[in-house]
Every structure is written in structure tokens, then in C-alpha cells.
């Protein structure tokens, strides 16, 4: 396999109005976006072939070996009883956090039938980041309650973990932008709405200086870590832009993507 591939990534467009998206809880219903977007052909580098590792505090993402004891990722009880502690441990180790708290899981699939059967969501197909300063602070209060005021007096971060739950990933894998190539003026705040709350995310604006990476053939015993927020302002990356992309190398008979992403607070 070549060191790079050429693929299409979709980016936001700054039209002067704040875009929004609505995430329905109706099984199988796709995400509804408002606002303009544009597709660009970009070069995506095979991160497995780079002669160094990637880290949350340098590029904003990393890959780790992480076997799991979970047998059925569509079983909420099994995920809560087993998987929460597994991802809390891997994030704590990656960042050196004194405490981690898993607070959310999202299952996704590129198959309409699987999404409907398991109330899963569609892959997120625009370059984005999950939190802003405002929404990270808001989510901290929603999840941690009375503890939030004290917790935010020290550094805290939010990390997503991502793994395949149905074999190696071919269709709609993840791409990540090296955070050292992300410019502050090349992101756009976006309102995120669900049936029960309002948040805020970011969309990436296209910048040819961005460097994108992916990890081909992700396996069930591997896990991706993505920094989506960091309160630290000491020069380390505060977030990592990422997206699913239509993999031009995927075979026609490759099974649909099925994945679970989990969100965790890391406290220092």
C-alpha cells in the first residue's frame, strides 16, 4: 500500500451565519445539517507507515493496542459494566490523568439497516471537532454537577475513544488532522441540537496547509484516542479535527462500518 491516498473530505464554509445540525434520536434517521459545506480532494497519509508514534498532547490523536472483554457492544449493560472502565484506563494512561470519567457512548454504522436495528447514528462526514470552550464547560456542569466548579479550577480535557465493533474497518474510516497544522482562524463554531439539549461544536474550514492522516485496516483490538477539548493553554493542542471519509480503497464486498465512540473527561 502507498504511503498516501487521495480522497474527498467535506469542510464547512463561513457564510457569515452560524450553521447548526440536528441529531435525531429516531433509529436510522440521519443527521440534519444547515449551513454551507464544500468538498476538497486532500492527501491523507498512512499513519502506520510514519516512523514515529502520534500522541494526544502533540498531534491530538493516537492509536493504541487495547483488547476488550466486551462481547456485544450493542448491549448497554455490558458496555456500562465492562467498557467504561476499559476506556477510562486507556485514557488515563495516555494523558497521565489522575481521574477519568466516561460519560457517553455513540454507535455508528454506514448501513441504513444496522442503524435502524440498533438505533445507531450515521458516520460524521464533515471535518469537525466535538467541543468549544463554551460547550465543554457546559458539558462538564451537566455531567459532574456540583463537582464541576472545583474540577475546572485545574486542567481538564475531553477525549473521544473510537473502535470498530464488527471487524476491520474498510468503509468510511476516520481521518485526523495533525493539530500542529490547524490554524485558529480555520474553524467555525456550529450549534448542535438534540431533542433534549443544545451544545456547540466546530467545523473545519479548508486549509491546504492542514496535514491529514489515517490508520488503515483498524482492528477490533485497537482503539483510537482523539482529544476534543483541553482547558490547558500552554501550547499543547486543545483539539483535533477529524472526520469519516469515503475510502477509495474499500472493496465493493467489504462489510459496512460499525463503530462505537466514547467520550470521557480527564482530570489532572
XYZ file of N, CA and C in Angstrom:
804
model
N 0.842 -1.199 0.000
C 0.000 0.000 0.000
C 0.876 1.247 0.000
N 0.482 2.249 -0.746
C 1.225 3.502 -0.804
C 1.170 4.236 0.530
N 2.114 5.152 0.723
C 2.144 5.927 1.958
C 0.976 6.891 2.069
N 0.423 7.314 0.949
C -0.687 8.261 0.953
C -1.778 7.811 -0.004
N -2.960 8.332 0.221
C -4.045 8.176 -0.744
C -4.683 9.542 -0.956
N -5.428 9.654 -2.022
C -6.162 10.882 -2.315
C -7.645 10.600 -2.142
N -8.305 11.424 -1.332
C -9.721 11.212 -1.049
C -10.401 12.564 -0.869
N -11.713 12.519 -0.799
C -12.506 13.733 -0.629
C -12.902 13.904 0.830
N -12.678 15.086 1.358
C -13.137 15.456 2.696
C -14.035 16.680 2.568
N -15.120 16.681 3.335
C -16.058 17.796 3.297
C -15.730 18.774 4.427
N -15.758 20.063 4.097
C -15.423 21.133 5.043
C -16.571 22.118 5.144
N -16.632 22.824 6.266
C -17.591 23.903 6.406
C -17.183 25.106 5.584
N -18.143 26.017 5.398
C -17.914 27.265 4.666
C -18.451 28.408 5.522
N -17.641 29.427 5.713
C -18.064 30.579 6.509
C -18.902 31.515 5.644
N -20.228 31.439 5.825
C -21.149 32.249 5.041
C -21.553 33.521 5.777
N -21.036 33.692 6.995
C -21.422 34.837 7.812
C -22.535 34.519 8.788
N -23.184 33.353 8.641
C -24.224 32.910 9.561
C -23.777 31.631 10.251
N -24.099 31.512 11.529
C -23.686 30.344 12.288
C -24.484 29.120 11.848
N -23.821 28.063 11.378
C -24.543 26.859 10.976
C -24.984 26.044 12.188
N -25.799 25.033 11.944
C -26.261 24.158 13.015
C -26.496 22.758 12.457
N -26.550 21.808 13.356
C -27.007 20.482 12.943
C -27.872 19.891 14.036
N -28.788 19.037 13.596
C -29.746 18.407 14.498
C -29.532 16.905 14.482
N -29.301 16.335 15.673
C -29.105 14.896 15.801
C -30.365 14.277 16.366
N -31.091 13.553 15.529
C -32.321 12.910 15.958
C -32.024 11.647 16.749
N -32.939 11.295 17.636
C -32.861 10.020 18.344
C -33.720 8.946 17.684
N -34.325 9.268 16.552
C -35.133 8.288 15.834
C -34.206 7.259 15.194
N -34.400 5.961 15.464
C -33.499 4.945 14.907
C -33.377 5.044 13.393
N -32.129 5.116 12.926
C -31.873 5.125 11.495
C -31.920 6.485 10.839
N -32.436 7.501 11.530
C -32.544 8.823 10.906
C -31.175 9.489 10.848
N -30.843 10.069 9.704
C -29.523 10.662 9.531
C -29.483 12.071 10.111
N -28.272 12.550 10.353
C -28.060 13.881 10.897
C -28.492 14.939 9.892
N -29.154 15.987 10.392
C -29.637 17.067 9.539
C -28.746 18.296 9.731
N -28.126 18.750 8.645
C -27.215 19.887 8.693
C -27.854 21.121 8.071
N -27.529 22.278 8.626
C -27.812 23.539 7.945
C -26.483 24.254 7.769
N -26.408 25.098 6.793
C -25.154 25.793 6.530
C -24.457 25.190 5.331
N -23.560 25.966 4.763
C -22.878 25.554 3.540
C -21.677 24.660 3.846
N -21.357 23.790 2.910
C -20.155 22.972 3.011
C -19.588 22.789 1.613
N -18.341 22.358 1.557
C -17.702 22.140 0.270
C -16.743 20.960 0.381
N -16.608 20.220 -0.702
C -15.723 19.064 -0.722
C -14.386 19.442 -1.355
N -13.323 18.943 -0.777
C -11.982 19.162 -1.317
C -11.257 17.826 -1.400
N -10.491 17.667 -2.432
C -9.639 16.495 -2.569
C -8.354 16.748 -1.789
N -8.049 15.847 -0.854
C -6.884 16.031 0.003
C -6.025 14.774 -0.009
N -4.782 14.941 0.362
C -3.865 13.817 0.521
C -3.919 13.368 1.971
N -4.143 12.069 2.176
C -4.240 11.511 3.526
C -3.116 10.485 3.683
N -2.271 10.695 4.676
C -1.087 9.866 4.867
C -1.380 8.673 5.775
N -0.833 7.529 5.414
C -0.938 6.322 6.225
C -0.092 6.494 7.488
N -0.765 6.692 8.616
C -0.043 6.943 9.867
C 0.727 5.724 10.345
N 0.334 4.550 9.904
C 1.048 3.341 10.323
C 2.458 3.294 9.721
N 2.654 4.004 8.616
C 3.926 3.942 7.914
C 4.876 5.080 8.292
N 4.429 5.927 9.229
C 5.280 7.005 9.715
C 6.213 6.434 10.787
N 7.442 6.861 10.803
C 8.422 6.300 11.722
C 8.378 6.872 13.121
N 7.230 7.240 13.588
C 7.074 7.724 14.967
C 5.619 7.542 15.381
N 5.395 7.572 16.673
C 4.038 7.489 17.174
C 3.375 8.850 17.206
N 2.060 8.842 17.285
C 1.286 10.068 17.426
C 0.741 10.108 18.849
N 0.627 11.306 19.437
C 0.175 11.421 20.819
C -0.895 12.500 20.954
N -1.698 12.356 21.983
C -2.760 13.325 22.242
C -2.206 14.714 22.504
N -1.054 14.806 23.152
C -0.505 16.108 23.523
C 0.450 16.686 22.485
N 0.583 16.001 21.341
C 1.391 16.574 20.256
C 0.526 16.788 19.008
N 0.036 15.709 18.404
C -0.824 15.844 17.212
C -2.311 15.887 17.554
N -2.671 15.462 18.774
C -4.072 15.492 19.187
C -4.804 14.178 19.013
N -4.134 13.149 18.512
C -4.756 11.835 18.351
C -3.679 10.776 18.465
N -4.092 9.544 18.764
C -3.139 8.454 18.807
C -3.868 7.124 18.705
N -3.114 6.090 18.347
C -3.619 4.728 18.246
C -2.970 3.893 19.333
N -3.746 2.987 19.941
C -3.201 2.118 20.970
C -3.762 0.712 20.819
N -2.963 -0.283 21.206
C -3.470 -1.644 21.322
C -4.356 -1.698 22.550
N -5.555 -2.267 22.409
C -6.495 -2.237 23.528
C -7.533 -3.354 23.387
N -7.124 -4.603 23.673
C -8.113 -5.690 23.658
C -9.240 -5.409 24.639
N -10.429 -5.865 24.321
C -11.593 -5.615 25.165
C -12.254 -6.921 25.572
N -12.897 -6.904 26.736
C -13.652 -8.063 27.203
C -15.118 -8.006 26.785
N -15.511 -6.915 26.133
C -16.907 -6.769 25.714
C -17.200 -7.728 24.557
N -18.295 -8.465 24.659
C -18.718 -9.387 23.604
C -19.771 -8.781 22.690
N -20.637 -7.930 23.250
C -21.727 -7.340 22.474
C -21.773 -5.844 22.748
N -21.271 -5.058 21.808
C -21.236 -3.607 22.003
C -22.607 -2.951 21.833
N -23.604 -3.696 21.446
C -24.961 -3.164 21.382
C -25.735 -3.424 22.677
N -25.098 -4.047 23.646
C -25.691 -4.312 24.955
C -25.277 -3.192 25.904
N -26.219 -2.305 26.232
C -25.896 -1.145 27.072
C -25.363 -1.546 28.440
N -25.912 -2.605 29.014
C -25.479 -3.036 30.345
C -24.043 -3.539 30.304
N -23.730 -4.359 29.300
C -22.367 -4.877 29.181
C -21.372 -3.749 28.939
N -21.734 -2.804 28.109
C -20.850 -1.671 27.849
C -20.605 -0.875 29.132
N -21.670 -0.616 29.895
C -21.515 0.154 31.132
C -20.683 -0.605 32.168
N -20.891 -1.905 32.274
C -20.218 -2.679 33.316
C -18.773 -3.012 32.981
N -18.457 -3.119 31.696
C -17.117 -3.550 31.301
C -16.339 -2.459 30.570
N -16.978 -1.860 29.563
C -16.225 -0.995 28.666
C -15.863 0.341 29.290
N -16.742 0.886 30.129
C -16.434 2.183 30.748
C -15.083 2.169 31.439
N -14.837 1.147 32.245
C -13.571 1.096 32.984
C -12.392 0.851 32.051
N -12.616 0.124 30.939
C -11.530 -0.113 29.988
C -11.068 1.183 29.331
N -12.030 1.996 28.880
C -11.631 3.236 28.210
C -11.114 4.262 29.210
N -11.648 4.250 30.415
C -11.108 5.155 31.438
C -9.638 4.846 31.708
N -9.281 3.583 31.728
C -7.897 3.195 31.994
C -6.971 3.605 30.858
N -7.390 3.417 29.609
C -6.506 3.735 28.482
C -6.307 5.241 28.351
N -7.351 6.032 28.616
C -7.209 7.489 28.538
C -6.347 8.010 29.679
N -6.531 7.454 30.864
C -5.704 7.852 31.997
C -4.231 7.595 31.719
N -3.948 6.439 31.125
C -2.560 6.099 30.814
C -1.988 7.008 29.729
N -2.796 7.344 28.745
C -2.308 8.156 27.626
C -1.987 9.581 28.042
N -2.759 10.132 28.967
C -2.578 11.533 29.348
C -1.975 11.724 30.728
N -1.857 10.664 31.507
C -1.365 10.823 32.866
C -2.369 11.508 33.760
N -3.657 11.315 33.483
C -4.710 11.954 34.270
C -4.863 11.262 35.614
N -5.214 12.051 36.631
C -5.417 11.467 37.953
C -6.783 10.802 38.064
N -7.713 11.199 37.170
C -9.071 10.652 37.215
C -9.690 10.773 35.827
N -10.412 9.761 35.389
C -11.149 9.827 34.129
C -12.577 9.359 34.369
N -13.511 9.961 33.647
C -14.928 9.624 33.783
C -15.530 9.470 32.395
N -15.982 8.261 32.064
C -16.668 8.021 30.794
C -18.131 8.428 30.948
N -18.614 9.288 30.051
C -19.977 9.797 30.222
C -20.886 9.602 29.018
N -20.379 9.043 27.923
C -21.237 8.960 26.744
C -20.703 7.912 25.772
N -21.627 7.227 25.071
C -21.268 6.296 24.000
C -22.149 6.573 22.790
N -21.556 6.530 21.612
C -22.300 6.680 20.361
C -21.921 5.538 19.427
N -22.912 4.803 18.970
C -22.685 3.756 17.978
C -23.023 4.315 16.606
N -22.209 3.963 15.615
C -22.435 4.452 14.260
C -22.293 3.300 13.269
N -22.953 3.460 12.130
C -22.799 2.486 11.050
C -23.049 3.171 9.716
N -22.382 2.653 8.687
C -22.616 3.141 7.323
C -23.777 2.413 6.661
N -24.425 1.499 7.382
C -25.557 0.730 6.855
C -26.874 1.256 7.405
N -27.816 1.581 6.521
C -29.145 2.019 6.961
C -29.818 0.957 7.826
N -29.709 -0.304 7.415
C -30.370 -1.387 8.138
C -29.806 -1.548 9.548
N -28.496 -1.461 9.688
C -27.877 -1.598 11.006
C -28.225 -0.410 11.886
N -28.238 0.781 11.315
C -28.612 1.960 12.110
C -30.032 1.821 12.649
N -30.942 1.362 11.810
C -32.331 1.217 12.244
C -32.468 0.126 13.295
N -31.785 -0.991 13.106
C -31.892 -2.113 14.037
C -31.326 -1.789 15.410
N -30.284 -0.966 15.463
C -29.583 -0.731 16.727
C -29.628 0.722 17.196
N -30.481 1.535 16.595
C -30.580 2.954 16.971
C -29.215 3.620 16.907
N -28.446 3.255 15.881
C -27.119 3.835 15.692
C -27.203 5.084 14.818
N -26.143 5.861 14.804
C -26.082 7.079 14.001
C -25.261 6.848 12.736
N -25.388 7.761 11.817
C -24.593 7.711 10.595
C -23.186 8.237 10.881
N -22.189 7.854 10.085
C -20.849 8.413 10.262
C -20.859 9.934 10.100
N -20.028 10.603 10.885
C -19.908 12.061 10.794
C -18.984 12.389 9.630
N -19.533 12.964 8.566
C -18.802 13.075 7.301
C -18.408 14.498 6.941
N -18.267 15.363 7.923
C -17.705 16.686 7.703
C -16.600 16.890 8.737
N -15.490 17.482 8.330
C -14.363 17.673 9.239
C -14.800 18.569 10.403
N -14.574 18.106 11.621
C -15.151 18.794 12.777
C -14.353 18.490 14.041
N -14.732 19.171 15.112
C -14.313 18.842 16.467
C -15.544 18.948 17.349
N -15.600 18.147 18.401
C -16.856 17.976 19.142
C -17.196 19.104 20.112
N -16.195 19.878 20.567
C -16.456 20.866 21.624
C -15.775 22.200 21.341
N -16.352 23.230 21.934
C -15.735 24.551 22.035
C -15.511 24.836 23.514
N -14.895 25.963 23.850
C -14.744 26.321 25.262
C -16.102 26.350 25.959
N -17.078 26.963 25.297
C -18.406 27.098 25.907
C -19.067 25.753 26.126
N -19.064 24.912 25.111
C -19.800 23.650 25.238
C -19.067 22.650 26.130
N -17.730 22.708 26.185
C -17.004 21.826 27.098
C -17.329 22.179 28.546
N -17.346 23.474 28.854
C -17.701 23.925 30.206
C -19.145 23.540 30.537
N -20.037 23.687 29.574
C -21.447 23.339 29.779
C -21.606 21.843 30.031
N -20.893 21.029 29.241
C -20.998 19.579 29.402
C -20.417 19.136 30.739
N -19.350 19.794 31.179
C -18.776 19.482 32.481
C -19.820 19.683 33.579
N -20.545 20.792 33.510
C -21.574 21.055 34.506
C -22.716 20.065 34.438
N -23.113 19.685 33.224
C -24.218 18.737 33.067
C -23.884 17.359 33.628
N -22.648 16.935 33.435
C -22.269 15.586 33.853
C -21.782 15.534 35.300
N -20.974 16.488 35.698
C -20.319 16.417 37.002
C -21.057 17.180 38.087
N -22.067 17.967 37.706
C -22.908 18.621 38.695
C -22.157 19.525 39.645
N -22.370 19.326 40.941
C -21.792 20.205 41.951
C -20.264 20.158 41.964
N -19.692 19.088 41.445
C -18.227 18.976 41.405
C -17.593 19.889 40.361
N -18.379 20.317 39.387
C -17.815 20.991 38.217
C -17.026 22.242 38.575
N -17.520 23.030 39.493
C -16.845 24.286 39.839
C -15.429 24.039 40.324
N -15.259 23.054 41.181
C -13.917 22.746 41.681
C -13.056 22.094 40.610
N -13.644 21.222 39.815
C -12.877 20.492 38.808
C -12.275 21.418 37.751
N -13.002 22.453 37.383
C -12.492 23.325 36.330
C -11.495 24.369 36.831
N -11.180 24.318 38.107
C -10.116 25.174 38.619
C -8.746 24.631 38.215
N -8.721 23.353 37.812
C -7.496 22.729 37.333
C -7.731 22.280 35.884
N -6.674 21.860 35.242
C -6.791 21.405 33.858
C -7.758 20.223 33.742
N -8.618 20.278 32.734
C -9.406 19.100 32.382
C -9.462 18.998 30.866
N -9.658 17.794 30.387
C -9.725 17.540 28.954
C -10.899 16.619 28.658
N -11.308 16.597 27.397
C -12.300 15.629 26.928
C -11.645 14.831 25.805
N -11.735 13.523 25.913
C -11.137 12.625 24.928
C -12.217 11.688 24.399
N -12.239 11.520 23.083
C -13.074 10.501 22.461
C -12.234 9.257 22.223
N -12.796 8.106 22.492
C -12.180 6.865 22.046
C -13.050 6.288 20.932
N -12.424 5.631 19.968
C -13.144 5.131 18.779
C -12.628 3.744 18.447
N -13.546 2.803 18.237
C -13.108 1.462 17.844
C -14.142 0.799 16.951
N -13.664 -0.106 16.116
C -14.566 -0.909 15.307
C -15.184 -1.998 16.181
N -16.429 -2.321 15.913
C -17.102 -3.378 16.675
C -17.586 -4.489 15.750
N -17.071 -4.508 14.502
C -17.520 -5.526 13.549
C -16.419 -5.844 12.543
N -15.227 -6.122 13.013
C -14.158 -6.492 12.104
C -13.378 -5.300 11.607
N -12.366 -5.535 10.768
C -11.523 -4.453 10.255
C -12.345 -3.403 9.503
N -11.935 -2.149 9.642
C -12.666 -1.040 9.011
C -12.151 -0.814 7.596
N -13.061 -0.837 6.628
C -12.739 -0.502 5.246
C -13.573 0.687 4.786
N -14.898 0.582 4.991
C -15.782 1.670 4.577
C -15.809 2.784 5.623
N -15.722 4.014 5.168
C -15.843 5.211 5.998
C -14.942 5.158 7.241
N -13.630 4.994 7.043
C -12.697 5.082 8.169
C -12.538 6.526 8.623
N -11.741 6.726 9.667
C -11.520 8.049 10.221
C -10.249 8.672 9.679
N -10.290 9.981 9.476
C -9.101 10.768 9.134
C -8.921 11.833 10.212
N -7.658 12.168 10.482
C -7.322 13.100 11.557
C -6.367 14.166 11.045
N -6.622 15.395 11.455
C -5.724 16.488 11.098
C -4.698 16.681 12.208
N -3.430 16.667 11.834
C -2.357 16.956 12.782
C -2.626 18.331 13.391
N -2.827 18.360 14.716
C -3.211 19.612 15.375
C -2.165 20.701 15.221
N -0.919 20.346 14.955
C 0.106 21.370 14.777
C -0.066 22.103 13.448
N -0.935 21.591 12.570
C -1.189 22.247 11.288
C -2.569 22.904 11.244
N -3.241 22.973 12.380
C -4.563 23.594 12.455
C -4.430 25.042 12.902
N -5.005 25.955 12.138
C -4.936 27.375 12.469
C -6.223 27.815 13.184
N -6.120 28.678 14.187
C -7.301 29.094 14.943
C -8.380 29.744 14.090
N -7.988 30.398 12.987
C -8.979 31.084 12.159
C -9.552 30.174 11.071
N -9.221 28.869 11.126
C -9.715 27.936 10.130
C -10.725 26.950 10.724
N -11.468 27.414 11.728
C -12.574 26.636 12.291
C -13.779 27.543 12.448
N -14.940 26.926 12.463
C -16.205 27.650 12.504
C -17.084 27.036 13.586
N -17.604 27.855 14.497
C -18.483 27.343 15.549
C -19.842 26.963 14.966
N -20.397 25.852 15.483
C -21.638 25.296 14.967
C -22.551 24.946 16.145
N -23.814 25.313 16.066
C -24.777 24.932 17.094
C -25.184 23.477 16.903
N -25.139 22.701 17.972
C -25.542 21.294 17.931
C -26.822 21.124 18.744
N -27.852 20.584 18.094
C -29.147 20.421 18.739
C -29.553 18.949 18.771
N -30.132 18.547 19.910
C -30.807 17.258 20.011
C -32.177 17.528 20.619
N -32.924 16.477 20.857
C -34.260 16.664 21.417
C -34.235 17.199 22.840
N -33.117 17.011 23.546
C -33.115 17.371 24.962
C -32.046 18.382 25.379
N -31.175 18.805 24.463
C -30.188 19.799 24.861
C -29.575 20.473 23.646
N -28.851 21.563 23.924
C -28.161 22.326 22.890
C -26.686 22.404 23.259
N -25.826 22.156 22.288
C -24.391 22.250 22.503
C -23.747 23.068 21.395
N -22.454 22.953 21.285
C -21.727 23.683 20.253
C -20.495 22.878 19.854
N -20.282 22.764 18.550
C -19.119 22.072 18.018
C -18.366 23.015 17.092
N -17.358 22.485 16.384
C -16.620 23.239 15.377
C -16.645 22.475 14.064
N -16.685 23.201 12.974
C -16.405 22.632 11.667
C -15.076 23.179 11.175
N -14.336 22.338 10.479
C -13.084 22.784 9.892
C -13.351 23.545 8.611
N -12.638 24.635 8.406
C -12.601 25.308 7.118
C -11.401 24.756 6.349
N -11.528 24.679 5.057
C -10.445 24.097 4.265
C -9.190 24.960 4.329
N -8.069 24.291 4.498
C -6.766 24.962 4.513
C -5.754 23.987 3.905
N -5.154 24.318 2.794
C -4.203 23.384 2.173
C -2.988 23.087 3.046
N -2.762 23.883 4.097
C -1.637 23.619 4.995
C -1.933 22.496 5.987
N -3.192 22.111 6.114
C -3.546 21.020 7.020
C -2.930 19.716 6.538
N -2.482 18.890 7.469
C -1.951 17.570 7.146
C -2.856 16.505 7.761
N -3.366 15.620 6.911
C -4.351 14.611 7.316
C -3.718 13.221 7.327
N -4.169 12.407 8.301
C -3.642 11.054 8.482
C -4.796 10.071 8.713
N -4.521 8.789 8.447
C -5.473 7.735 8.789
C -4.708 6.474 9.160
N -5.416 5.538 9.794
C -4.852 4.251 10.183
C -5.631 3.163 9.442
N -5.064 2.633 8.354
C -5.796 1.637 7.561
C -6.068 0.342 8.340
N -7.155 -0.314 7.955
C -7.487 -1.658 8.449
C -7.525 -1.721 9.972
N -8.214 -0.794 10.588
C -8.330 -0.809 12.046
C -8.949 -2.120 12.511
N -8.367 -2.687 13.562
C -8.778 -3.985 14.064
C -9.580 -3.852 15.369
N -10.369 -4.878 15.716
C -11.174 -4.816 16.941
C -10.365 -4.703 18.228
N -9.076 -5.075 18.203
C -8.262 -4.961 19.413
C -7.421 -3.684 19.426
N -7.786 -2.728 18.569
C -7.133 -1.418 18.552
C -8.147 -0.351 18.953
N -7.630 0.761 19.460
C -8.501 1.874 19.833
C -7.840 3.185 19.429
N -8.642 4.092 18.914
C -8.185 5.432 18.572
C -8.584 6.390 19.687
N -7.666 7.276 20.040
C -7.926 8.314 21.034
C -7.871 9.666 20.334
N -8.862 10.507 20.593
C -8.974 11.801 19.928
C -9.203 12.871 20.993
N -8.313 13.841 21.073
C -8.534 14.937 22.016
C -9.537 15.909 21.400
N -10.652 16.098 22.067
C -11.675 17.012 21.556
C -11.783 18.296 22.368
N -11.088 18.348 23.509
C -11.021 19.597 24.267
C -9.904 19.497 25.286
N -9.236 20.606 25.533
C -8.247 20.696 26.602
C -8.294 22.115 27.144
N -8.486 22.245 28.440
C -8.540 23.587 29.039
C -7.157 24.220 29.127
N -6.105 23.423 28.994
C -4.739 23.955 29.074
C -4.462 24.877 27.887
N -3.793 25.974 28.150
C -3.432 26.934 27.099
C -1.920 27.151 27.087
N -1.185 26.065 27.298
C 0.272 26.140 27.418
C 0.998 25.753 26.133
N 0.268 25.654 25.033
C 0.897 25.339 23.765
C 0.599 23.953 23.242
N 0.167 23.040 24.095
C -0.215 21.719 23.623
C -1.539 21.832 22.857
N -1.849 20.910 21.934
C -3.088 21.032 21.163
C -4.324 20.959 22.056
N -5.284 21.791 21.760
C -6.508 21.826 22.557
C -7.612 20.985 21.934
N -7.460 20.626 20.652
C -8.456 19.776 19.994
C -7.844 19.205 18.728
N -8.521 18.204 18.171
C -8.060 17.550 16.949
C -9.228 17.424 15.973
N -9.113 18.065 14.824
C -10.133 17.945 13.784
C -10.127 16.522 13.226
N -11.311 15.997 12.941
C -11.407 14.633 12.454
C -12.700 14.464 11.661
N -12.771 13.389 10.893
C -13.953 13.105 10.085
C -13.890 11.687 9.557
N -15.041 11.133 9.231
C -15.070 9.916 8.423
C -14.926 10.331 6.961
N -14.326 9.450 6.153
C -14.210 9.768 4.735
C -14.479 8.528 3.894
N -14.929 8.767 2.681
C -15.248 7.695 1.751
C -13.936 7.118 1.215
N -13.596 5.933 1.658
C -12.306 5.328 1.355
C -12.279 4.782 -0.076
N -11.486 5.352 -0.952
C -11.456 4.876 -2.333
C -10.832 3.491 -2.479
N -10.175 2.995 -1.419
C -9.539 1.688 -1.471
C -10.440 0.569 -0.969
N -11.610 0.908 -0.446
C -12.516 -0.108 0.108
C -13.071 -0.986 -1.006
N -13.064 -2.281 -0.786
C -13.621 -3.200 -1.759
C -15.140 -3.162 -1.770
N -15.723 -3.499 -2.908
C -17.178 -3.473 -3.019
C -17.858 -4.438 -2.048
N -17.188 -5.553 -1.744
C -17.773 -6.556 -0.869
C -17.369 -6.379 0.592
N -16.679 -5.301 0.909
C -16.300 -5.048 2.301
C -17.553 -4.782 3.130
N -17.620 -5.306 4.344
C -18.810 -5.097 5.177
C -18.939 -3.641 5.595
N -20.143 -3.212 5.946
C -20.327 -1.830 6.394
C -19.596 -1.569 7.701
N -19.235 -0.330 7.875
C -18.591 0.063 9.122
C -19.585 -0.008 10.268
N -19.118 -0.537 11.405
C -19.838 -0.449 12.671
C -18.813 -0.041 13.721
N -19.127 0.983 14.491
C -18.145 1.502 15.438
C -18.835 2.040 16.678
N -18.033 2.199 17.732
C -18.504 2.856 18.949
C -17.484 3.909 19.335
N -17.963 5.101 19.619
C -17.090 6.146 20.144
C -17.581 6.513 21.543
N -16.653 6.715 22.424
C -16.977 7.020 23.811
C -16.324 8.344 24.178
N -16.970 9.090 25.043
C -16.456 10.405 25.444
C -16.142 10.359 26.936
N -14.982 10.925 27.248
C -14.510 10.875 28.631
C -13.934 12.216 29.064
N -14.148 12.540 30.327
C -13.428 13.644 30.953
C -12.128 13.099 31.528
N -11.075 13.875 31.402
C -9.803 13.566 32.061
C -9.472 14.735 32.977
N -9.214 14.439 34.241
C -8.941 15.472 35.244
C -7.507 15.326 35.742
N -6.855 16.492 35.971
C -5.439 16.493 36.320
C -5.188 17.169 37.672
